[in-house]
Tab-separated table of C-alpha atoms in Angstrom:
chain	number	residue	atom	x	y	z
A	1	MET	CA	53.397	113.877	-48.090
A	2	HIS	CA	51.702	116.536	-50.203
A	3	ALA	CA	53.611	119.515	-51.577
A	4	GLN	CA	52.676	122.997	-50.307
A	5	PRO	CA	50.269	124.771	-52.687
A	6	LEU	CA	51.706	127.323	-54.919
A	7	ARG	CA	51.013	130.950	-54.003
A	8	VAL	CA	50.461	133.327	-56.906
A	9	LEU	CA	49.742	137.066	-56.802
A	10	THR	CA	48.263	138.612	-59.890
A	11	LEU	CA	48.787	142.295	-60.630
A	12	LEU	CA	46.002	142.933	-63.087
A	13	VAL	CA	45.931	146.379	-64.809
A	14	ARG	CA	42.740	147.804	-66.330
A	15	HIS	CA	41.529	151.166	-67.497
A	16	GLY	CA	37.938	151.234	-66.310
A	17	THR	CA	35.434	148.454	-67.112
A	18	GLU	CA	33.954	149.575	-70.409
A	19	LYS	CA	36.166	147.493	-72.716
A	20	TYR	CA	36.808	144.378	-70.662
A	21	PRO	CA	34.092	144.451	-67.904
A	22	THR	CA	34.626	140.973	-66.540
A	23	ALA	CA	38.438	140.677	-66.883
A	24	TRP	CA	39.221	140.026	-63.224
A	25	GLN	CA	36.328	137.550	-62.855
A	26	ASP	CA	37.441	135.778	-66.061
A	27	LEU	CA	40.980	135.547	-64.880
A	28	ARG	CA	40.066	134.175	-61.437
A	29	ALA	CA	37.785	131.617	-63.056
A	30	MET	CA	40.665	130.504	-65.250
A	31	PHE	CA	42.883	129.970	-62.234
A	32	ALA	CA	40.177	128.085	-60.322
A	33	HIS	CA	39.431	125.839	-63.290
A	34	GLN	CA	42.887	125.178	-64.707
A	35	MET	CA	44.979	125.615	-61.451
A	36	PRO	CA	42.650	124.644	-58.607
A	37	ASP	CA	45.497	123.775	-56.235
A	38	VAL	CA	47.023	127.354	-56.527
A	39	VAL	CA	46.432	129.828	-53.727
A	40	HIS	CA	45.612	132.857	-55.932
A	41	ARG	CA	45.273	136.487	-54.864
A	42	MET	CA	44.696	139.380	-57.069
A	43	LEU	CA	45.424	143.196	-56.887
A	44	VAL	CA	43.415	145.008	-59.605
A	45	ILE	CA	45.137	148.357	-60.518
A	46	ASP	CA	42.785	150.705	-62.402
A	47	ASN	CA	44.341	153.548	-64.358
A	48	SER	CA	41.053	155.364	-64.467
A	49	LEU	CA	40.798	155.738	-60.605
A	50	PRO	CA	42.663	158.257	-58.465
A	51	VAL	CA	45.928	157.058	-56.989
A	52	GLY	CA	44.562	157.148	-53.416
A	53	HIS	CA	41.622	154.846	-54.199
A	54	GLY	CA	41.438	151.542	-52.412
A	55	SER	CA	38.592	149.029	-51.950
A	56	ASP	CA	37.830	145.275	-52.049
A	57	LEU	CA	36.144	143.734	-55.149
A	58	ASP	CA	35.790	140.321	-53.566
A	59	LEU	CA	37.499	137.962	-51.045
A	60	GLY	CA	41.157	137.952	-52.090
A	61	VAL	CA	40.652	140.672	-54.776
A	62	GLU	CA	41.706	144.174	-53.966
A	63	LEU	CA	41.289	147.340	-56.103
A	64	ILE	CA	43.537	150.386	-56.195
A	65	GLY	CA	43.911	153.372	-58.480
A	66	ALA	CA	46.933	154.450	-60.557
A	67	SER	CA	47.905	157.442	-62.799
A	68	ASN	CA	48.132	155.775	-66.304
A	69	GLU	CA	51.296	157.854	-66.902
A	70	ASP	CA	52.992	154.890	-68.454
A	71	TRP	CA	50.065	152.496	-69.118
A	72	GLU	CA	50.336	149.089	-67.502
A	73	PHE	CA	54.071	149.586	-66.661
A	74	SER	CA	53.565	152.461	-64.206
A	75	ALA	CA	50.459	150.704	-62.880
A	76	TRP	CA	52.460	147.532	-62.087
A	77	ASP	CA	54.988	149.805	-60.316
A	78	ARG	CA	52.081	151.116	-58.279
A	79	GLY	CA	50.948	147.583	-57.438
A	80	ILE	CA	54.397	146.462	-56.494
A	81	ASN	CA	54.804	149.399	-54.152
A	82	GLN	CA	51.396	148.764	-52.691
A	83	THR	CA	52.269	145.165	-52.013
A	84	GLY	CA	55.623	146.075	-50.423
A	85	ALA	CA	57.511	143.235	-48.620
A	86	LYS	CA	54.529	140.889	-49.017
A	87	LEU	CA	55.556	140.452	-52.600
A	88	HIS	CA	58.035	137.900	-51.452
A	89	HIS	CA	55.420	135.825	-49.659
A	90	TYR	CA	54.397	134.461	-53.021
A	91	ASP	CA	56.015	131.832	-55.192
A	92	LEU	CA	55.228	133.583	-58.366
A	93	VAL	CA	53.942	137.047	-59.430
A	94	HIS	CA	51.682	137.332	-62.355
A	95	LEU	CA	51.652	140.470	-64.422
A	96	ALA	CA	48.476	140.795	-66.509
A	97	THR	CA	46.297	143.303	-68.313
A	98	SER	CA	42.595	143.262	-68.789
A	99	ALA	CA	43.222	142.361	-72.416
A	100	PHE	CA	44.955	139.144	-71.442
A	101	ALA	CA	42.515	136.988	-73.466
A	102	ALA	CA	41.753	139.380	-76.240
A	103	SER	CA	43.776	137.919	-79.100
A	104	ALA	CA	45.261	134.554	-79.987
A	105	SER	CA	44.637	133.296	-76.504
A	106	ASP	CA	44.522	129.519	-77.123
A	107	HIS	CA	47.959	129.184	-75.357
A	108	LEU	CA	46.174	130.178	-72.059
A	109	LYS	CA	44.115	126.980	-72.150
A	110	LEU	CA	47.417	125.015	-71.771
A	111	ILE	CA	48.612	126.535	-68.525
A	112	ASP	CA	48.098	124.502	-65.318
A	113	GLY	CA	49.681	123.853	-61.891
A	114	GLY	CA	52.332	121.605	-63.509
A	115	SER	CA	53.571	124.347	-65.755
A	116	LEU	CA	53.711	126.784	-62.791
A	117	ARG	CA	55.631	124.335	-60.585
A	118	SER	CA	58.137	123.698	-63.383
A	119	LEU	CA	58.655	127.341	-63.839
A	120	LEU	CA	59.914	127.551	-60.258
A	121	GLY	CA	62.820	125.349	-61.168
A	122	LEU	CA	63.732	127.453	-64.232
A	123	GLN	CA	65.536	130.683	-64.587
A	124	GLY	CA	62.925	132.139	-66.776
A	125	ALA	CA	59.753	134.243	-67.191
A	126	LEU	CA	56.675	132.540	-68.623
A	127	GLY	CA	54.348	134.042	-71.246
A	128	CYS	CA	53.589	134.082	-74.967
A	129	ILE	CA	56.649	134.786	-77.053
A	130	ASP	CA	56.073	137.167	-79.940
A	131	SER	CA	58.681	137.786	-82.637
A	132	ARG	CA	59.431	139.605	-85.879
A	133	ARG	CA	61.040	138.019	-88.997
A	134	GLU	CA	63.888	140.505	-88.909
A	135	ALA	CA	65.904	141.733	-85.954
A	136	PHE	CA	65.750	145.361	-85.007
A	137	SER	CA	67.378	147.539	-82.428
A	138	ILE	CA	66.163	149.870	-79.633
A	139	PHE	CA	68.466	151.752	-77.451
A	140	GLY	CA	71.460	149.966	-79.085
A	141	ILE	CA	70.014	146.531	-78.057
A	142	GLY	CA	69.324	143.947	-80.728
A	143	SER	CA	65.820	142.464	-80.496
A	144	GLN	CA	63.713	139.999	-82.329
A	145	ALA	CA	61.567	138.194	-79.700
A	146	TRP	CA	59.714	139.340	-76.594
A	147	LEU	CA	57.153	138.282	-74.054
A	148	ARG	CA	53.592	139.625	-74.661
A	149	SER	CA	52.934	141.985	-71.677
A	150	SER	CA	49.340	140.967	-71.218
A	151	PHE	CA	50.266	137.771	-69.354
A	152	ILE	CA	53.670	137.130	-67.740
A	153	LEU	CA	54.706	135.066	-64.734
A	154	MET	CA	57.958	135.117	-62.859
A	155	THR	CA	59.376	134.817	-59.345
A	156	PRO	CA	59.317	137.806	-56.983
A	157	ARG	CA	63.061	137.805	-57.031
A	158	GLN	CA	63.206	138.170	-60.767
A	159	LEU	CA	60.568	140.918	-60.703
A	160	SER	CA	62.322	142.811	-57.913
A	161	SER	CA	65.639	142.779	-59.756
A	162	LEU	CA	64.199	144.944	-62.451
A	163	GLY	CA	63.332	147.899	-60.249
A	164	SER	CA	60.743	150.213	-62.018
A	165	LEU	CA	59.027	148.495	-64.964
A	166	VAL	CA	59.033	151.843	-66.841
A	167	SER	CA	62.103	151.606	-69.030
A	168	VAL	CA	61.176	154.311	-71.505
A	169	GLY	CA	59.862	157.424	-69.939
A	170	ARG	CA	58.378	160.693	-71.274
A	171	ASP	CA	61.812	162.248	-71.432
A	172	ALA	CA	63.370	159.571	-73.651
A	173	PRO	CA	64.882	161.212	-76.804
A	174	ILE	CA	62.556	159.534	-79.305
A	175	PHE	CA	59.898	161.858	-80.688
A	176	SER	CA	60.169	165.018	-82.843
A	177	GLY	CA	56.828	166.662	-81.969
A	178	ASN	CA	55.990	166.669	-85.718
A	179	PRO	CA	53.059	164.404	-86.869
A	180	ARG	CA	54.482	164.294	-90.319
A	181	GLN	CA	57.774	162.759	-89.103
A	182	PRO	CA	57.111	161.766	-85.552
A	183	PHE	CA	60.512	160.286	-84.697
A	184	ARG	CA	63.673	162.317	-84.169
A	185	GLU	CA	66.442	161.759	-86.670
A	186	ASP	CA	68.635	160.574	-83.898
A	187	ALA	CA	66.067	158.489	-82.148
A	188	PRO	CA	67.638	155.291	-80.733
A	189	ILE	CA	65.388	153.106	-82.680
A	190	SER	CA	66.179	151.344	-85.939
A	191	GLN	CA	64.514	152.834	-89.055
A	192	ALA	CA	62.736	149.676	-89.857
A	193	TYR	CA	61.174	149.481	-86.453
A	194	GLN	CA	60.128	153.178	-86.600
A	195	GLN	CA	58.304	152.346	-89.812
A	196	PHE	CA	56.698	149.307	-88.218
A	197	LEU	CA	55.398	151.352	-85.223
A	198	LEU	CA	54.060	153.959	-87.609
A	199	HIS	CA	52.259	151.489	-89.770
A	200	TRP	CA	51.016	149.315	-86.923
A	201	LEU	CA	49.313	152.189	-85.216
A	202	THR	CA	48.155	154.342	-88.164
A	203	GLY	CA	48.245	152.006	-91.192
A	204	ASP	CA	45.772	151.820	-94.013
A	205	GLY	CA	44.516	148.269	-93.326
A	206	GLU	CA	46.043	146.644	-96.329
A	207	GLU	CA	48.301	144.722	-93.967
A	208	VAL	CA	47.992	143.587	-90.364
A	209	ILE	CA	47.520	146.708	-88.102
A	210	TRP	CA	46.472	147.536	-84.535
A	211	HIS	CA	42.791	146.934	-83.768
A	212	SER	CA	42.369	150.590	-82.704
A	213	ARG	CA	44.274	152.284	-85.513
A	214	PHE	CA	44.005	156.105	-85.881
A	215	ASP	CA	45.096	158.830	-88.184
A	216	LEU	CA	48.252	160.675	-87.108
A	217	THR	CA	47.390	164.370	-86.647
A	218	PRO	CA	48.555	167.114	-84.324
A	219	GLU	CA	45.588	166.160	-82.030
A	220	THR	CA	46.435	162.416	-81.941
A	221	LEU	CA	50.210	162.918	-81.768
A	222	PRO	CA	50.373	162.722	-77.879
A	223	PHE	CA	48.417	159.399	-77.975
A	224	PHE	CA	50.756	158.033	-80.647
A	225	GLU	CA	53.742	158.871	-78.599
A	226	SER	CA	52.153	157.351	-75.497
A	227	LYS	CA	51.140	154.110	-77.205
A	228	ALA	CA	54.498	153.859	-78.966
A	229	ARG	CA	56.338	154.221	-75.638
A	230	ALA	CA	54.119	151.404	-74.215
A	231	ILE	CA	55.264	149.119	-77.000
A	232	LEU	CA	58.825	150.004	-76.374
A	233	ASN	CA	58.419	149.385	-72.651
A	234	GLU	CA	57.083	145.978	-73.487
A	235	LEU	CA	60.186	145.163	-75.544
A	236	MET	CA	62.504	146.681	-72.932
A	237	LEU	CA	60.920	144.521	-70.200
A	238	THR	CA	62.084	141.437	-72.088
A	239	ASN	CA	65.505	142.932	-72.838
A	240	ARG	CA	66.046	143.726	-69.164
A	241	LEU	CA	64.922	140.235	-68.048
A	242	LEU	CA	67.421	138.719	-70.624
A	243	ALA	CA	70.139	141.039	-69.303
A	244	ASN	CA	69.475	139.681	-65.827
A	245	GLY	CA	69.915	136.129	-66.918
A	246	CYS	CA	66.155	135.390	-67.053
A	247	ALA	CA	65.287	133.358	-70.204
A	248	LEU	CA	62.021	133.621	-72.171
A	249	VAL	CA	59.707	130.558	-71.606
A	250	ASP	CA	56.876	130.208	-74.035
A	251	MET	CA	53.683	128.936	-72.476
A	252	THR	CA	52.776	126.426	-75.242
A	253	TRP	CA	56.312	124.967	-75.245
A	254	LEU	CA	56.473	124.509	-71.523
A	255	ALA	CA	53.049	122.927	-71.315
A	256	GLN	CA	54.080	120.307	-73.924
A	257	LYS	CA	57.467	119.733	-72.229
A	258	VAL	CA	55.920	119.178	-68.828
A	259	ARG	CA	53.364	116.719	-70.107
A	260	ALA	CA	56.023	114.766	-72.002
A	261	ALA	CA	58.649	114.674	-69.263
A	262	SER	CA	58.918	112.291	-66.315
A	263	SER	CA	58.749	113.659	-62.823
A	264	GLU	CA	62.547	113.410	-62.469
A	265	SER	CA	63.438	114.989	-65.739
A	266	GLU	CA	65.252	118.339	-65.894
A	267	ILE	CA	63.856	120.811	-68.362
A	268	ASP	CA	66.371	122.890	-70.303
A	269	ILE	CA	65.186	126.083	-71.987
A	270	PRO	CA	66.065	126.185	-75.683
A	271	ASP	CA	66.294	129.146	-77.995
A	272	TRP	CA	63.027	130.996	-78.509
A	273	ARG	CA	62.866	129.830	-82.174
A	274	VAL	CA	62.810	126.154	-81.074
A	275	GLN	CA	60.065	127.074	-78.469
A	276	ILE	CA	57.728	128.795	-80.888
A	277	SER	CA	58.069	126.021	-83.427
A	278	SER	CA	56.029	123.866	-81.008
A	279	ARG	CA	52.985	125.900	-81.766
A	280	ALA	CA	52.725	124.653	-85.268
A	281	ARG	CA	52.893	120.981	-83.985
A	282	VAL	CA	49.938	121.802	-81.606
A	283	LYS	CA	47.982	123.322	-84.392
A	284	ARG	CA	48.516	120.338	-86.696
A	285	THR	CA	47.616	117.986	-83.891
A	286	LEU	CA	44.365	119.828	-83.284
A	287	ILE	CA	43.464	119.890	-86.983
A	288	GLN	CA	44.140	116.209	-87.312
A	289	LYS	CA	41.858	115.489	-84.278
A	290	LEU	CA	39.109	117.572	-85.717
A	291	ARG	CA	39.301	115.860	-89.132
A	292	ARG	CA	39.131	112.410	-87.503
A	293	TRP	CA	36.130	113.453	-85.501
A	294	LEU	CA	34.357	114.922	-88.527
A	295	SER	CA	35.056	111.816	-90.662
A	296	LYS	CA	33.582	109.671	-87.858
A	297	HIS	CA	30.519	111.723	-86.969
A	298	MET	CA	29.508	113.713	-90.034
A	299	PRO	CA	27.864	111.928	-92.968
A	300	ARG	CA	29.609	112.067	-96.322
A	301	GLN	CA	28.119	114.225	-99.024
A	302	ARG	CA	26.852	112.262	-102.034
């Protein structure tokens, strides 16, 4: 007897089509190629369209507008409200942005139906775990690792338990209004992380910085505050999941675990540090395979 196919709803946020014009098509093709047995539906939420907009992009792909007030987080709220009670007709809900494959996306090639079925038996949210070497704090909560907000899967129950996905609104006591010192002295964010945000968004390029860096001026200050809040909302999404008893599940780790385990094996979720260490092993394995192929097929230089 065959198991029922998994039902997955993607809530894909975009801001127009100039930057990632084929995002929803690419995502649907990924599901069709890597997870052909999944029944996949998609709601595209476009922050550049008016809130009342609604149309169909294709069979099983709906398009609505949203305000962009809190970037992808308010857009996801809009999508969840639009879906209503039908949200619980799905086995998994997939939160994504149009930049889901923009950087370091090799982990996406590992996801398949087996990973998604395994996730159903875990108390966890699936994505790519990012981390910093040193812990920091936001709103009195210690943090060091989080799920990248461009691609996260969880059950409808876990998603519903969060309420609004906007954790840090415009009225949060964070910013000073002064571009020379953009954070309030009593901002509930550790000094080290304030400096990280400032450098990441406006740095000089000598170290790793955001791909769309800008100079901080009175004119760009509103954008700085908006982008910084989006980053904080990403961190708080993870913190709130953890507070609800939902563990972080790294996509690379789970794919390896599923392929190595027997069908009867139970999967225990280890600490995030253990999970991300598996990426180094995957990279070494790929390099070894490439070297073996090159030594076999490429002539040696004399």
